[in-house]
PDB file of C-alpha atoms in Angstrom:
ATOM      1  CA  MET A   2     -24.961  80.548  42.910  1.00  0.00           C
ATOM      2  CA  LYS A   3     -23.595  78.019  45.378  1.00  0.00           C
ATOM      3  CA  ILE A   4     -21.166  75.492  43.919  1.00  0.00           C
ATOM      4  CA  GLU A   5     -19.946  72.584  45.999  1.00  0.00           C
ATOM      5  CA  VAL A   6     -17.054  70.388  44.868  1.00  0.00           C
ATOM      6  CA  LEU A   7     -17.284  67.029  46.622  1.00  0.00           C
ATOM      7  CA  GLY A   8     -14.147  65.054  47.382  1.00  0.00           C
ATOM      8  CA  SER A   9     -11.704  64.441  50.146  1.00  0.00           C
ATOM      9  CA  GLY A  10      -8.760  66.177  48.512  1.00  0.00           C
ATOM     10  CA  CYS A  11      -7.031  63.930  45.993  1.00  0.00           C
ATOM     11  CA  ALA A  12      -5.749  65.055  42.589  1.00  0.00           C
ATOM     12  CA  LYS A  13      -9.070  64.320  40.855  1.00  0.00           C
ATOM     13  CA  CYS A  14     -11.084  66.401  43.339  1.00  0.00           C
ATOM     14  CA  ASN A  15      -8.605  69.269  43.085  1.00  0.00           C
ATOM     15  CA  LYS A  16      -8.754  69.111  39.289  1.00  0.00           C
ATOM     16  CA  VAL A  17     -12.531  69.541  39.366  1.00  0.00           C
ATOM     17  CA  LYS A  18     -12.168  72.568  41.665  1.00  0.00           C
ATOM     18  CA  GLU A  19      -9.643  74.037  39.230  1.00  0.00           C
ATOM     19  CA  ILE A  20     -12.020  73.559  36.290  1.00  0.00           C
ATOM     20  CA  VAL A  21     -14.909  75.117  38.221  1.00  0.00           C
ATOM     21  CA  GLU A  22     -12.810  78.129  39.253  1.00  0.00           C
ATOM     22  CA  LYS A  23     -11.624  78.620  35.669  1.00  0.00           C
ATOM     23  CA  VAL A  24     -15.156  78.508  34.254  1.00  0.00           C
ATOM     24  CA  VAL A  25     -16.517  80.794  36.979  1.00  0.00           C
ATOM     25  CA  ASN A  26     -13.767  83.365  36.360  1.00  0.00           C
ATOM     26  CA  GLU A  27     -14.011  83.231  32.571  1.00  0.00           C
ATOM     27  CA  ALA A  28     -17.800  83.471  32.509  1.00  0.00           C
ATOM     28  CA  GLY A  29     -17.930  86.092  35.273  1.00  0.00           C
ATOM     29  CA  ILE A  30     -20.361  84.031  37.335  1.00  0.00           C
ATOM     30  CA  ASP A  31     -21.265  85.304  40.783  1.00  0.00           C
ATOM     31  CA  ALA A  32     -20.680  82.132  42.752  1.00  0.00           C
ATOM     32  CA  GLU A  33     -19.549  80.822  46.085  1.00  0.00           C
ATOM     33  CA  ILE A  34     -17.289  77.797  45.590  1.00  0.00           C
ATOM     34  CA  ILE A  35     -17.055  75.413  48.511  1.00  0.00           C
ATOM     35  CA  LYS A  36     -14.904  72.289  48.774  1.00  0.00           C
ATOM     36  CA  VAL A  37     -16.780  69.612  50.720  1.00  0.00           C
ATOM     37  CA  GLU A  38     -14.358  67.075  52.184  1.00  0.00           C
ATOM     38  CA  ASP A  39     -16.471  65.561  54.947  1.00  0.00           C
ATOM     39  CA  ILE A  40     -17.495  62.117  53.685  1.00  0.00           C
ATOM     40  CA  ASN A  41     -20.707  62.238  55.738  1.00  0.00           C
ATOM     41  CA  LYS A  42     -21.761  65.498  54.090  1.00  0.00           C
ATOM     42  CA  ILE A  43     -20.954  63.968  50.702  1.00  0.00           C
ATOM     43  CA  LEU A  44     -23.129  60.949  51.556  1.00  0.00           C
ATOM     44  CA  ASP A  45     -25.960  63.307  52.570  1.00  0.00           C
ATOM     45  CA  TYR A  46     -26.251  64.147  48.865  1.00  0.00           C
ATOM     46  CA  GLY A  47     -26.464  60.453  48.016  1.00  0.00           C
ATOM     47  CA  VAL A  48     -23.078  60.690  46.305  1.00  0.00           C
ATOM     48  CA  MET A  49     -21.196  57.401  46.667  1.00  0.00           C
ATOM     49  CA  VAL A  50     -18.264  58.098  44.340  1.00  0.00           C
ATOM     50  CA  THR A  51     -16.226  61.275  44.045  1.00  0.00           C
ATOM     51  CA  PRO A  52     -15.284  63.754  42.706  1.00  0.00           C
ATOM     52  CA  GLY A  53     -18.728  65.281  42.550  1.00  0.00           C
ATOM     53  CA  LEU A  54     -20.284  68.634  41.771  1.00  0.00           C
ATOM     54  CA  VAL A  55     -23.390  70.170  43.330  1.00  0.00           C
ATOM     55  CA  VAL A  56     -24.886  73.391  41.979  1.00  0.00           C
ATOM     56  CA  ASP A  57     -27.503  75.091  44.172  1.00  0.00           C
ATOM     57  CA  GLY A  58     -28.257  71.767  45.853  1.00  0.00           C
ATOM     58  CA  ASP A  59     -28.571  69.736  42.648  1.00  0.00           C
ATOM     59  CA  VAL A  60     -26.016  66.980  42.067  1.00  0.00           C
ATOM     60  CA  LYS A  61     -24.689  67.429  38.525  1.00  0.00           C
ATOM     61  CA  PHE A  62     -22.248  64.532  38.344  1.00  0.00           C
ATOM     62  CA  ALA A  63     -20.211  62.079  40.407  1.00  0.00           C
ATOM     63  CA  GLY A  64     -17.324  59.690  39.946  1.00  0.00           C
ATOM     64  CA  LYS A  65     -15.409  61.230  37.077  1.00  0.00           C
ATOM     65  CA  ILE A  66     -13.714  64.474  36.063  1.00  0.00           C
ATOM     66  CA  PRO A  67     -16.176  66.356  33.837  1.00  0.00           C
ATOM     67  CA  SER A  68     -15.081  68.280  30.767  1.00  0.00           C
ATOM     68  CA  GLU A  69     -14.709  72.039  30.983  1.00  0.00           C
ATOM     69  CA  ASP A  70     -17.503  72.407  28.402  1.00  0.00           C
ATOM     70  CA  LYS A  71     -19.863  70.325  30.495  1.00  0.00           C
ATOM     71  CA  VAL A  72     -19.098  72.380  33.613  1.00  0.00           C
ATOM     72  CA  ARG A  73     -19.685  75.587  31.622  1.00  0.00           C
ATOM     73  CA  GLU A  74     -23.039  74.209  30.452  1.00  0.00           C
ATOM     74  CA  TRP A  75     -24.108  73.388  34.032  1.00  0.00           C
ATOM     75  CA  LEU A  76     -23.029  76.750  35.406  1.00  0.00           C
ATOM     76  CA  THR A  77     -24.433  78.953  32.671  1.00  0.00           C
ATOM     77  CA  GLN A  78     -27.709  77.262  31.780  1.00  0.00           C
TER      78      GLN A  78
ATOM     79  CA  MET B   7      -7.313  55.010  66.730  1.00  0.00           C
ATOM     80  CA  ALA B   8      -8.982  57.363  64.300  1.00  0.00           C
ATOM     81  CA  GLU B   9     -10.347  55.715  61.195  1.00  0.00           C
ATOM     82  CA  GLU B  10      -8.384  56.606  58.096  1.00  0.00           C
ATOM     83  CA  ILE B  11     -10.404  58.700  55.668  1.00  0.00           C
ATOM     84  CA  LYS B  12     -10.179  57.076  52.266  1.00  0.00           C
ATOM     85  CA  CYS B  13     -10.847  59.165  49.216  1.00  0.00           C
ATOM     86  CA  ALA B  14     -13.799  57.906  47.166  1.00  0.00           C
ATOM     87  CA  CYS B  15     -12.073  58.849  43.868  1.00  0.00           C
ATOM     88  CA  ASP B  16     -11.098  55.297  42.948  1.00  0.00           C
ATOM     89  CA  SER B  17      -9.463  54.654  39.604  1.00  0.00           C
ATOM     90  CA  THR B  18     -12.203  52.156  38.716  1.00  0.00           C
ATOM     91  CA  ASN B  19     -15.644  52.417  40.206  1.00  0.00           C
ATOM     92  CA  VAL B  20     -17.877  49.369  40.252  1.00  0.00           C
ATOM     93  CA  ALA B  21     -21.398  49.823  41.581  1.00  0.00           C
ATOM     94  CA  LEU B  22     -23.202  47.013  43.383  1.00  0.00           C
ATOM     95  CA  PHE B  23     -26.983  47.203  43.588  1.00  0.00           C
ATOM     96  CA  SER B  24     -29.101  44.604  45.377  1.00  0.00           C
ATOM     97  CA  CYS B  25     -32.872  44.269  45.522  1.00  0.00           C
ATOM     98  CA  SER B  26     -32.797  43.794  49.324  1.00  0.00           C
ATOM     99  CA  GLY B  27     -36.364  42.558  48.975  1.00  0.00           C
ATOM    100  CA  ALA B  28     -38.771  41.065  51.514  1.00  0.00           C
ATOM    101  CA  SER B  29     -37.885  37.402  51.077  1.00  0.00           C
ATOM    102  CA  ASN B  30     -35.013  35.071  51.877  1.00  0.00           C
ATOM    103  CA  VAL B  31     -33.393  35.660  48.490  1.00  0.00           C
ATOM    104  CA  GLY B  32     -33.977  39.429  48.672  1.00  0.00           C
ATOM    105  CA  GLN B  33     -32.218  39.633  52.022  1.00  0.00           C
ATOM    106  CA  LEU B  34     -29.521  37.308  50.731  1.00  0.00           C
ATOM    107  CA  SER B  35     -28.925  39.694  47.813  1.00  0.00           C
ATOM    108  CA  ASN B  36     -28.422  42.473  50.366  1.00  0.00           C
ATOM    109  CA  GLN B  37     -25.885  40.415  52.329  1.00  0.00           C
ATOM    110  CA  LEU B  38     -24.089  39.481  49.117  1.00  0.00           C
ATOM    111  CA  ALA B  39     -23.720  43.158  48.213  1.00  0.00           C
ATOM    112  CA  ILE B  40     -22.277  43.849  51.669  1.00  0.00           C
ATOM    113  CA  GLU B  41     -19.819  40.942  51.434  1.00  0.00           C
ATOM    114  CA  LEU B  42     -18.731  41.895  47.904  1.00  0.00           C
ATOM    115  CA  THR B  43     -18.191  45.488  49.037  1.00  0.00           C
ATOM    116  CA  GLU B  44     -16.036  44.295  51.926  1.00  0.00           C
ATOM    117  CA  LYS B  45     -14.069  42.085  49.526  1.00  0.00           C
ATOM    118  CA  GLY B  46     -13.386  45.138  47.356  1.00  0.00           C
ATOM    119  CA  VAL B  47     -15.347  43.875  44.342  1.00  0.00           C
ATOM    120  CA  GLY B  48     -17.306  47.119  44.193  1.00  0.00           C
ATOM    121  CA  LYS B  49     -19.282  49.608  46.210  1.00  0.00           C
ATOM    122  CA  MET B  50     -22.768  48.877  47.427  1.00  0.00           C
ATOM    123  CA  MET B  51     -25.173  51.619  46.420  1.00  0.00           C
ATOM    124  CA  CYS B  52     -28.845  52.212  47.190  1.00  0.00           C
ATOM    125  CA  ALA B  53     -31.078  50.603  44.572  1.00  0.00           C
ATOM    126  CA  VAL B  54     -34.194  52.171  46.057  1.00  0.00           C
ATOM    127  CA  GLY B  55     -32.603  55.593  45.492  1.00  0.00           C
ATOM    128  CA  ILE B  56     -32.491  54.787  41.786  1.00  0.00           C
ATOM    129  CA  GLY B  57     -36.191  53.987  41.841  1.00  0.00           C
ATOM    130  CA  GLY B  58     -36.735  57.203  43.791  1.00  0.00           C
ATOM    131  CA  GLN B  59     -34.749  59.182  41.208  1.00  0.00           C
ATOM    132  CA  VAL B  60     -32.434  60.656  43.863  1.00  0.00           C
ATOM    133  CA  SER B  61     -30.021  62.760  41.842  1.00  0.00           C
ATOM    134  CA  GLY B  62     -26.890  61.992  43.882  1.00  0.00           C
ATOM    135  CA  LEU B  63     -27.430  58.260  43.532  1.00  0.00           C
ATOM    136  CA  LEU B  64     -28.290  58.478  39.854  1.00  0.00           C
ATOM    137  CA  ARG B  65     -25.192  60.557  39.132  1.00  0.00           C
ATOM    138  CA  SER B  66     -23.061  58.155  41.214  1.00  0.00           C
ATOM    139  CA  ALA B  67     -24.308  55.177  39.205  1.00  0.00           C
ATOM    140  CA  GLU B  68     -23.713  57.051  35.936  1.00  0.00           C
ATOM    141  CA  GLY B  69     -20.184  57.837  37.098  1.00  0.00           C
ATOM    142  CA  CYS B  70     -19.302  54.175  37.609  1.00  0.00           C
ATOM    143  CA  ASP B  71     -17.376  52.153  35.059  1.00  0.00           C
ATOM    144  CA  ARG B  72     -19.407  48.991  35.661  1.00  0.00           C
ATOM    145  CA  ILE B  73     -22.708  48.147  37.296  1.00  0.00           C
ATOM    146  CA  ILE B  74     -23.486  44.810  38.941  1.00  0.00           C
ATOM    147  CA  ALA B  75     -27.128  44.147  39.814  1.00  0.00           C
ATOM    148  CA  ILE B  76     -28.064  41.404  42.286  1.00  0.00           C
ATOM    149  CA  ASP B  77     -31.690  40.329  42.228  1.00  0.00           C
ATOM    150  CA  GLY B  78     -33.149  37.782  44.595  1.00  0.00           C
ATOM    151  CA  CYS B  79     -35.852  36.428  42.302  1.00  0.00           C
ATOM    152  CA  PRO B  80     -36.890  36.546  38.644  1.00  0.00           C
ATOM    153  CA  LEU B  81     -39.022  39.652  39.200  1.00  0.00           C
ATOM    154  CA  ASN B  82     -35.659  41.359  38.535  1.00  0.00           C
ATOM    155  CA  CYS B  83     -36.668  44.599  40.295  1.00  0.00           C
ATOM    156  CA  THR B  84     -33.089  45.897  40.597  1.00  0.00           C
ATOM    157  CA  LYS B  85     -32.220  45.344  36.953  1.00  0.00           C
ATOM    158  CA  LYS B  86     -35.522  46.872  35.830  1.00  0.00           C
ATOM    159  CA  ALA B  87     -35.156  49.922  38.102  1.00  0.00           C
ATOM    160  CA  LEU B  88     -31.655  50.571  36.787  1.00  0.00           C
ATOM    161  CA  GLU B  89     -32.666  50.135  33.165  1.00  0.00           C
ATOM    162  CA  LEU B  90     -35.725  52.358  33.579  1.00  0.00           C
ATOM    163  CA  SER B  91     -33.300  55.073  34.689  1.00  0.00           C
ATOM    164  CA  GLY B  92     -31.189  54.581  31.590  1.00  0.00           C
ATOM    165  CA  LEU B  93     -28.417  52.705  33.396  1.00  0.00           C
ATOM    166  CA  GLU B  94     -26.844  49.733  31.670  1.00  0.00           C
ATOM    167  CA  VAL B  95     -26.265  46.653  33.811  1.00  0.00           C
ATOM    168  CA  ASP B  96     -22.939  44.964  33.034  1.00  0.00           C
ATOM    169  CA  ARG B  97     -23.439  41.869  35.187  1.00  0.00           C
ATOM    170  CA  HIS B  98     -26.698  40.505  36.525  1.00  0.00           C
ATOM    171  CA  ILE B  99     -26.811  37.988  39.366  1.00  0.00           C
ATOM    172  CA  LEU B 100     -30.041  36.128  40.113  1.00  0.00           C
ATOM    173  CA  VAL B 101     -29.966  34.398  43.497  1.00  0.00           C
ATOM    174  CA  THR B 102     -32.698  31.864  42.632  1.00  0.00           C
ATOM    175  CA  ASP B 103     -30.490  30.712  39.757  1.00  0.00           C
ATOM    176  CA  LEU B 104     -27.906  29.688  42.355  1.00  0.00           C
ATOM    177  CA  GLY B 105     -29.982  26.854  43.791  1.00  0.00           C
ATOM    178  CA  ILE B 106     -32.013  28.698  46.432  1.00  0.00           C
ATOM    179  CA  SER B 107     -35.804  28.743  46.342  1.00  0.00           C
ATOM    180  CA  LYS B 108     -37.665  31.878  47.297  1.00  0.00           C
ATOM    181  CA  ASN B 109     -39.621  31.891  50.551  1.00  0.00           C
ATOM    182  CA  LYS B 110     -40.826  34.422  53.113  1.00  0.00           C
ATOM    183  CA  ASP B 111     -38.031  33.896  55.640  1.00  0.00           C
ATOM    184  CA  LEU B 112     -36.218  37.198  56.198  1.00  0.00           C
ATOM    185  CA  ARG B 113     -33.307  35.789  58.200  1.00  0.00           C
ATOM    186  CA  VAL B 114     -30.255  34.940  56.135  1.00  0.00           C
ATOM    187  CA  LYS B 115     -28.734  31.605  57.080  1.00  0.00           C
ATOM    188  CA  GLY B 116     -24.944  31.622  57.484  1.00  0.00           C
ATOM    189  CA  PRO B 117     -24.211  28.511  55.395  1.00  0.00           C
ATOM    190  CA  GLU B 118     -26.470  29.763  52.588  1.00  0.00           C
ATOM    191  CA  LEU B 119     -24.640  33.091  52.508  1.00  0.00           C
ATOM    192  CA  ALA B 120     -21.199  31.481  52.437  1.00  0.00           C
ATOM    193  CA  ASP B 121     -22.211  29.047  49.708  1.00  0.00           C
ATOM    194  CA  THR B 122     -23.889  31.715  47.568  1.00  0.00           C
ATOM    195  CA  LEU B 123     -21.043  34.181  48.045  1.00  0.00           C
ATOM    196  CA  GLU B 124     -18.626  31.562  46.748  1.00  0.00           C
ATOM    197  CA  LYS B 125     -20.783  30.964  43.664  1.00  0.00           C
ATOM    198  CA  VAL B 126     -21.208  34.697  42.982  1.00  0.00           C
ATOM    199  CA  SER B 127     -17.481  35.319  43.389  1.00  0.00           C
ATOM    200  CA  GLU B 128     -16.807  32.586  40.814  1.00  0.00           C
ATOM    201  CA  ILE B 129     -19.337  34.090  38.381  1.00  0.00           C
ATOM    202  CA  LEU B 130     -17.858  37.572  38.722  1.00  0.00           C
ATOM    203  CA  ALA B 131     -14.318  36.278  38.309  1.00  0.00           C
ATOM    204  CA  ASN B 132     -15.170  34.954  34.837  1.00  0.00           C
TER     205      ASN B 132
END
């Protein structure tokens, strides 16, 4: 699984990366976690507000910090 | 000088969608969205991407605190496209309600833009 955390590096973006790493570790998911900070690459996904989360090319959310439960649902479904 | 990279994680996100349609008022709606973005009222986003169900644009709109839709004419394509995607429009601007009749001219006239921008800014301030 390829997980991309979109955001240029502020506290909100880092928080999302933390949540993703926690869920991945707890659930034992085999995943590559990438932080995407290039605004042009973020725009390539159509994402206009960050933080954002992309799982295997599918944009799951943008603009807010998701709950841990929601992230778990996206990564384990 | 290198352009400063600004994080897109604003505390409040306001989305601006315009119809950008093929008429004077459609193109005026597009210019209004640009001007309002530059004034910091919100962020212009791609309305056609909502109609096209592009996931990144849908998720971006869902992640916004408020949505402003700017339609050129009473066909209300922007508002309808947003609502069909389950997105609630907080403010709806209709350019023909601001004293401009729809025609097929695609060039936005400077005085019309300035006058309409002033009216829209007043509406959004209230």
